[in-house]
Coordinates of C-alpha atoms and ligand atoms in Angstrom, one line a residue:
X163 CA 94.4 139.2 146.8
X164 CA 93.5 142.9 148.3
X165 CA 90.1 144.2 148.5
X166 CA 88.6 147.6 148.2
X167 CA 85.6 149.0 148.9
X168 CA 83.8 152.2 149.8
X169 CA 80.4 153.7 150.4
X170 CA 79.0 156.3 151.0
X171 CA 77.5 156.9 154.5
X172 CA 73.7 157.1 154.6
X173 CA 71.4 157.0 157.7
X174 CA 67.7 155.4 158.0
X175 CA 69.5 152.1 156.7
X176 CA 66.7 149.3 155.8
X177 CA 66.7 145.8 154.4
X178 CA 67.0 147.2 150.8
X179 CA 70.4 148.5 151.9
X180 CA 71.2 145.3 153.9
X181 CA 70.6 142.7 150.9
X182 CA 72.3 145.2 148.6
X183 CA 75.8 146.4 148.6
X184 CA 76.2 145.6 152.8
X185 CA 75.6 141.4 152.4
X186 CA 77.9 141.4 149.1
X187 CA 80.6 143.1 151.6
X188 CA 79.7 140.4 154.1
X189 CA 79.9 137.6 151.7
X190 CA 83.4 138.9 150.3
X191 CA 85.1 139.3 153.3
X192 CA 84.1 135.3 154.2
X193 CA 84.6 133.8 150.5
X194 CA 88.2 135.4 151.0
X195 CA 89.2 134.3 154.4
X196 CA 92.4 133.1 154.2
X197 CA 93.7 134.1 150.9
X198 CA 93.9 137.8 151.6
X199 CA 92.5 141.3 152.8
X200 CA 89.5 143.2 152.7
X201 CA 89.4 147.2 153.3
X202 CA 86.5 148.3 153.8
X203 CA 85.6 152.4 154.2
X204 CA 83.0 154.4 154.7
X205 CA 83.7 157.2 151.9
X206 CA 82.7 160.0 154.1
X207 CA 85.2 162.2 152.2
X208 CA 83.2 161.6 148.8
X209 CA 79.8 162.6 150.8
X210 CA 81.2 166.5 150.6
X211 CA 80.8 166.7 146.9
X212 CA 77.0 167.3 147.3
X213 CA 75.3 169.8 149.4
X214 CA 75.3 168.2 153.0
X215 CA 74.5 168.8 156.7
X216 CA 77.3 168.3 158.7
X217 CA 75.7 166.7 161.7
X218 CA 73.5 164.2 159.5
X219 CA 76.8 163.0 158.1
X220 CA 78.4 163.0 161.0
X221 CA 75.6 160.7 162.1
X222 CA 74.9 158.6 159.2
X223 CA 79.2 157.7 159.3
X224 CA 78.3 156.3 162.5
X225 CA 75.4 154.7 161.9
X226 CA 76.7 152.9 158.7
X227 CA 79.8 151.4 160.8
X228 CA 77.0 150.1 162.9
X229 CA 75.0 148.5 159.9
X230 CA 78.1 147.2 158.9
X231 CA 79.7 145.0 161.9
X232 CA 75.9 144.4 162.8
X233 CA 75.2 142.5 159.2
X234 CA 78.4 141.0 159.7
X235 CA 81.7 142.5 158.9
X236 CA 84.1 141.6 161.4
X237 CA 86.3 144.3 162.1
X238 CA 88.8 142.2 163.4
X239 CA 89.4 139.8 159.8
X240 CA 88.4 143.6 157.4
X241 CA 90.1 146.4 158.1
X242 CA 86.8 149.3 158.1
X243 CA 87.6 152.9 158.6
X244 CA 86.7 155.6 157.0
X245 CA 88.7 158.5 155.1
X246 CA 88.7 161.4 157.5
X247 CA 90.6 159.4 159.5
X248 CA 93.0 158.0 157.1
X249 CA 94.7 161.4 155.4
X250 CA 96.7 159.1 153.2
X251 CA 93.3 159.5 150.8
X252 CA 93.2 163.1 150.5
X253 CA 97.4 163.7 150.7
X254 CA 97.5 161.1 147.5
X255 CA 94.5 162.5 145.5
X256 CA 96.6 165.6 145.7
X257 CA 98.9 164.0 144.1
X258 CA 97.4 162.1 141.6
X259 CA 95.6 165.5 140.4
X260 CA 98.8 165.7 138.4
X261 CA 98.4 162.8 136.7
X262 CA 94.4 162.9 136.3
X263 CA 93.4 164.8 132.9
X264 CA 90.6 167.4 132.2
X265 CA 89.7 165.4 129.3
X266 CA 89.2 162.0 131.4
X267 CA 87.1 163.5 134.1
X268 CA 84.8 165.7 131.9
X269 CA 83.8 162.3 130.1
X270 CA 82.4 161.1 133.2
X271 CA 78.9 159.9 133.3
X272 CA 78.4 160.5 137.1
X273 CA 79.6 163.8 137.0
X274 CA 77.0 164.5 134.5
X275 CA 74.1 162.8 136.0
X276 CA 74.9 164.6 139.4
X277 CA 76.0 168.4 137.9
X278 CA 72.8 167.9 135.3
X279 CA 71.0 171.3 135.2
X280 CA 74.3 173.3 137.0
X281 CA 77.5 172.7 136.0
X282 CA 78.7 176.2 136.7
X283 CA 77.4 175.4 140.3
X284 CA 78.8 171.7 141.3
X285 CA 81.6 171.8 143.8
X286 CA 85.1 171.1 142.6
X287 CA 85.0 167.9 144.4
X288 CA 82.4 166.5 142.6
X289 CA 84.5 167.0 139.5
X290 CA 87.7 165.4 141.3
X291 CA 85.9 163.0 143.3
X292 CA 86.7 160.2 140.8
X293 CA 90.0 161.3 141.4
X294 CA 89.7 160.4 145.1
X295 CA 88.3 157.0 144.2
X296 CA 91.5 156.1 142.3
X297 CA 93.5 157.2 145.8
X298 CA 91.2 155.1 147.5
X299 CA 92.3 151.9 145.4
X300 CA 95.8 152.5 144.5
X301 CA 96.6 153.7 147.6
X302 CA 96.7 150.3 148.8
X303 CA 98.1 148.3 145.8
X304 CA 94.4 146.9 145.7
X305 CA 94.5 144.0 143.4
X306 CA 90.8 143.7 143.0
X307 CA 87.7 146.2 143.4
X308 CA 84.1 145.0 143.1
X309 CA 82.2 147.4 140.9
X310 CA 78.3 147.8 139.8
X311 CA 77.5 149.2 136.6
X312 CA 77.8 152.4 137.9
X313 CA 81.6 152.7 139.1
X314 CA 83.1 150.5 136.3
X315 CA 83.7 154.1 134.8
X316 CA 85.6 155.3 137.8
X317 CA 87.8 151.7 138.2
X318 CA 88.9 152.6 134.6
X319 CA 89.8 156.0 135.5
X320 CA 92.1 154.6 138.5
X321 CA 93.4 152.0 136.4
X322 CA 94.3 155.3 133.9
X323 CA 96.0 157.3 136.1
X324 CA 97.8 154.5 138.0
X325 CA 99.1 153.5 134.6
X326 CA 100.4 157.1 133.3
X327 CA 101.5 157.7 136.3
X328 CA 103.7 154.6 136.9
X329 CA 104.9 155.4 132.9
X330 CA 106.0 159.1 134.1
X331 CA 107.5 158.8 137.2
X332 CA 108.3 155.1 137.4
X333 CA 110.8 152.7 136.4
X334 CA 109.1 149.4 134.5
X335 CA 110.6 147.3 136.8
X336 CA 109.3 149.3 140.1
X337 CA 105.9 150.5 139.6
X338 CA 104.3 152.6 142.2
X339 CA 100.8 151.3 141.6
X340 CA 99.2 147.8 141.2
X341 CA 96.4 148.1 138.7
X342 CA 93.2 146.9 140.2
X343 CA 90.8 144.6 138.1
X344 CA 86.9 145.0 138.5
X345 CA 85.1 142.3 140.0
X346 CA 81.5 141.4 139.5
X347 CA 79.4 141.3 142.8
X348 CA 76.8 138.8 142.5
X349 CA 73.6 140.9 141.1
X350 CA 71.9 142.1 144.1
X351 CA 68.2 141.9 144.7
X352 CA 66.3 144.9 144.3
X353 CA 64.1 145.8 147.0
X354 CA 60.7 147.7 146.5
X355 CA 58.8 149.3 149.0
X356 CA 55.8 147.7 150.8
X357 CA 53.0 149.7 150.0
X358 CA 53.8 150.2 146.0
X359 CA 55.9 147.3 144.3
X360 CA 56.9 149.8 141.3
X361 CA 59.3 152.3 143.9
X362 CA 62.2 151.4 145.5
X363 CA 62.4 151.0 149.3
X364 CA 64.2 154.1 150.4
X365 CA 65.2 156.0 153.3
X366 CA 63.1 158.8 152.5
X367 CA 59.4 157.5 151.7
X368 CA 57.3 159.0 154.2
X369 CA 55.6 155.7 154.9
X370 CA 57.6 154.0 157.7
X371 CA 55.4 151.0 156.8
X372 CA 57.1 150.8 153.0
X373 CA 59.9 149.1 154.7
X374 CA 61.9 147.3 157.1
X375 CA 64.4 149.2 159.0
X376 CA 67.1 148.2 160.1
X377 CA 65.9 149.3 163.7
X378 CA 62.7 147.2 163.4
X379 CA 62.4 144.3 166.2
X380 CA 60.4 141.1 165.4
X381 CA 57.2 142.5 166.4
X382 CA 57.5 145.3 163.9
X383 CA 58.4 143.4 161.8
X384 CA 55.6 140.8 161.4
X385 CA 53.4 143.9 161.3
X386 CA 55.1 145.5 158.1
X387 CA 55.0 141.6 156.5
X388 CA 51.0 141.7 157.2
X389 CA 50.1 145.1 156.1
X390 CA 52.2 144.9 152.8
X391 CA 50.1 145.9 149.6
X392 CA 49.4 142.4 147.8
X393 CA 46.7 141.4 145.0
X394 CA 44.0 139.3 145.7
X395 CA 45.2 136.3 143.4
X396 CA 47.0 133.5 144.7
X397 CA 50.7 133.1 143.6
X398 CA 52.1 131.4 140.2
X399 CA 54.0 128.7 140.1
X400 CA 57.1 129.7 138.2
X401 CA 58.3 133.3 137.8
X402 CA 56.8 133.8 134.2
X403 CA 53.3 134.4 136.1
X404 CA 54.8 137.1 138.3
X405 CA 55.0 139.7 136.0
X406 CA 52.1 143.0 136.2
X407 CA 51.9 141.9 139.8
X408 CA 54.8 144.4 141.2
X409 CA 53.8 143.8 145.1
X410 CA 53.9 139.8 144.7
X411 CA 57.0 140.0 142.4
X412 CA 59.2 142.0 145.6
X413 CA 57.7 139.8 148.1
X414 CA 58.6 136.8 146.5
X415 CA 62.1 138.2 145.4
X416 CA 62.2 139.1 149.4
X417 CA 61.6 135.7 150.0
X418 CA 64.1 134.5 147.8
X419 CA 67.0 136.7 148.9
X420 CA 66.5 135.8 152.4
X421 CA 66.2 132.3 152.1
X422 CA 69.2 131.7 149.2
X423 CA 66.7 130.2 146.5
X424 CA 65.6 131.6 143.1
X425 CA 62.5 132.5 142.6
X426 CA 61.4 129.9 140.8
X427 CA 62.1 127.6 143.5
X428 CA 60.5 129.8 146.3
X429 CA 57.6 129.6 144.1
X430 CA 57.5 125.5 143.5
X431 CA 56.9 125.6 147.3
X432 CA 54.4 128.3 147.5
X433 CA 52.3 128.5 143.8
X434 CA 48.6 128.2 144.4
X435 CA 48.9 129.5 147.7
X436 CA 47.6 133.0 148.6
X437 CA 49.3 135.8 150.9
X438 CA 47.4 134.3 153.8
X439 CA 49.6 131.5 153.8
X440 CA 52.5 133.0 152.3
X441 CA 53.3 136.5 154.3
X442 CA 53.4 134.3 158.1
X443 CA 56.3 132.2 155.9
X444 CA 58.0 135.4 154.9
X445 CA 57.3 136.9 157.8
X446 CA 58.7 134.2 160.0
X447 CA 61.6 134.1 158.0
X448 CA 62.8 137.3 157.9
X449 CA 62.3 137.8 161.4
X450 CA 64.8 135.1 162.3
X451 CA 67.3 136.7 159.5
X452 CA 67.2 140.1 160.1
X453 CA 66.0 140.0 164.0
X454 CA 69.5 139.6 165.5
X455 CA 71.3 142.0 163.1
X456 CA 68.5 144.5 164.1
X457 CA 69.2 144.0 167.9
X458 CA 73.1 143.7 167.2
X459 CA 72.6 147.3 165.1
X460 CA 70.3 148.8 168.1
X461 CA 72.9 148.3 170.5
X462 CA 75.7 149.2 169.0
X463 CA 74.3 152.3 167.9
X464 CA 74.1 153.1 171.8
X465 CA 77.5 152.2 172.5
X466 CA 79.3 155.4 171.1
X467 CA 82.6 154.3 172.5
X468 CA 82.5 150.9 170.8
X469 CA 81.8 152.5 167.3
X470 CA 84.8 154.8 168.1
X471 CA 87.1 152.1 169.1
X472 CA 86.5 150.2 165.9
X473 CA 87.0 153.6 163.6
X474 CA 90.2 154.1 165.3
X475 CA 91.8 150.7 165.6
X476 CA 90.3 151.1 161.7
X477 CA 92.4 153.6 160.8
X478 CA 95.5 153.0 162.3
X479 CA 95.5 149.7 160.3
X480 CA 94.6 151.2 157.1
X481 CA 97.3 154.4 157.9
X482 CA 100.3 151.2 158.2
X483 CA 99.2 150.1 154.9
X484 CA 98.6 153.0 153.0
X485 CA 102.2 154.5 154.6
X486 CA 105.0 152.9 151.9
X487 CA 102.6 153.5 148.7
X488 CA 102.1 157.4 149.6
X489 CA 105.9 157.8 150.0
X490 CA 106.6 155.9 146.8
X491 CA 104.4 158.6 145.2
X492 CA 105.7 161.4 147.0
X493 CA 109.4 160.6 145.8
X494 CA 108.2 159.5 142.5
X495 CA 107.4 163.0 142.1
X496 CA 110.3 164.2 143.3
X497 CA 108.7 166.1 146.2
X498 CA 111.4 166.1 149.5
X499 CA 110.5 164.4 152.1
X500 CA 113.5 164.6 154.6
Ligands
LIG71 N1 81.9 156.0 144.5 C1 81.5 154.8 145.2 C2 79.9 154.7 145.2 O1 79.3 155.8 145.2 C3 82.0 154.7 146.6 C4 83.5 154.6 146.6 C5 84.4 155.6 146.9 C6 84.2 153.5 146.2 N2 85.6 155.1 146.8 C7 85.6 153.8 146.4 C8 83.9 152.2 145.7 C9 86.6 152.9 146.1 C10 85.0 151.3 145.4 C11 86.3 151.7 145.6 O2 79.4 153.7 145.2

């Protein structure tokens, strides 16, 4: 079994991004242990497609390599780079551009959503960037890529092109691309800000105290947990009496995510009890979960040579294995290559 996976660099990282998409990563890369390879990148190349500032993405690819070995990637059992510094990913979406049809990337949804009100205006890549996603997969005869609801589109679209292309310019018995199958990450909690349980906890709300970042220590921590919006009632006992009560609903979900149990059962302990009793629980709790990936992530972030040394030995392991499937395309294609 091979693993892919990218995302997209972002800075300001909080719990919402830690119990999301970076703990699925984590949880991966252990269920597979022995029985195969993760890749994990930071899809810095994709992060062009939209207007962006050079510096903040330069730090944000940093930062997120940070995030990611502090929560618990282990750069040593994953391969994690990211694309700049594998050129395998651009070289082959160059190649599979001849392969890739007009009439399969205009039916993306993403494109869409993202181009909305100015099509005339979106860059080029954003219109080829699912294009760079299928390089990203077949590049390494990835057998299996977990997918939200929101990229299944794009794992069909690689498993397209790796298909026409292996009917063009292949020979049934020697394909040049594995097709990747999607895999289902476990459904991730969502994570709503502190102060209003209806938004999402984000990066950008100008309320530091909406959420937990990644940078918090304990102390800061505890703070946040006592000054989050609640109601005045005390909690239900089963999920059922949750609902209208947005603030109670995310702390208990909180709760839950952290400690492994559903809701229900974070509930069974806690129904009758109000947020006096409950937020020292969750705050405690979180505190000892997130505490030492918040100190781990602080220090790392100060040790610029570290972060580089785990891109580049990154890299140089995902170059060796993207090397034979490039040169199979290239000659596939008929393109010399001395
Ligand atoms: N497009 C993905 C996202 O925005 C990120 C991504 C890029 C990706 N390349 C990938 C995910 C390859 C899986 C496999 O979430």
């Amino acid at each position: 079994m091979r693993i892919v996976s990218g995302i997209q660099p972002t800075g300001n990282l909080h719990l919402g991004n830690y119990l999301g998409a970076i703990r699925n990563w984590v949880r991966m890369q252990d269920e597979l242990a022995e029985g195969g390879e993760c890749l994990f990148f930071l899809a810095d190349l994709h992060a062009i497609s939209m207007p962006h500032e050079p510096a903040a993405l330069h730090r944000a690819t940093l930062e997120m390599v940070a995030a990611l070995v502090a929560c618990g990637i282990d750069p040593d059992r994953s391969v994690l780079f990211n694309q700049a510094q594998v050129p395998a990913h651009a070289e082959l979406q160059w190649l599979l551009n001849g392969t890739a049809r007009m009439g399969w990337l205009n039916r993306m949804t993403q494109f869409k959503d993202k181009s909305r009100k100015n099509r005339e205006g979106a860059s080029a890549a954003l219109f080829t960037y699912p294009v760079l996603q299928a390089a990203d997969v077949l590049l390494y005869q990835t057998t299996h890529v977990p997918v939200g609801e929101d990229q299944k589109q794009h794992l069909e679209l690689a498993r397209d092109v790796a298909q026409k292309f292996n009917n063009d310019f292949a020979s049934e018995d020697a394909p040049v691309f594995t097709l990747p199958e999607p895999i289902t990450p476990p459904e991730a909690a969502r994570i709503m800000s502190l102060r209003d349980g209806s938004r999402k906890m984000s990066k950008s709300d100008p309320s530091d105290m909406a959420r937990i970042n990644l940078t918090d220590d304990a102390d800061t921590i505890v703070k946040k947990i006592k000054k989050a919006k609640t109601d005045p009632e005390p909690l239900p006992s089963e999920a059922a009496g949750l609902a209208e009560r947005p603030e109670a609903q995310n702390l208990v979900a909180i709760y839950g995510a952290l400690s492994g149990e559903t809701v229900d059962a974070v509930l069974a302990r806690f129904g009758g009890q109000g947020f006096g009793a409950f937020k020292p629980a969750l705050a405690e709790l979180m505190v000892e979960a997130i505490a030492p990936i918040t100190a781990r992530f602080r220090s790392l972030l100060e040790d610029r040579e570290a972060l580089d040394a785990i891109l580049a030995r990154g890299a140089a392991r995902a170059r060796e294995r993207a090397a034979p499937t490039l040169e199979a395309a290239y000659r596939a294609l008929g393109l010399v290559r001395g």
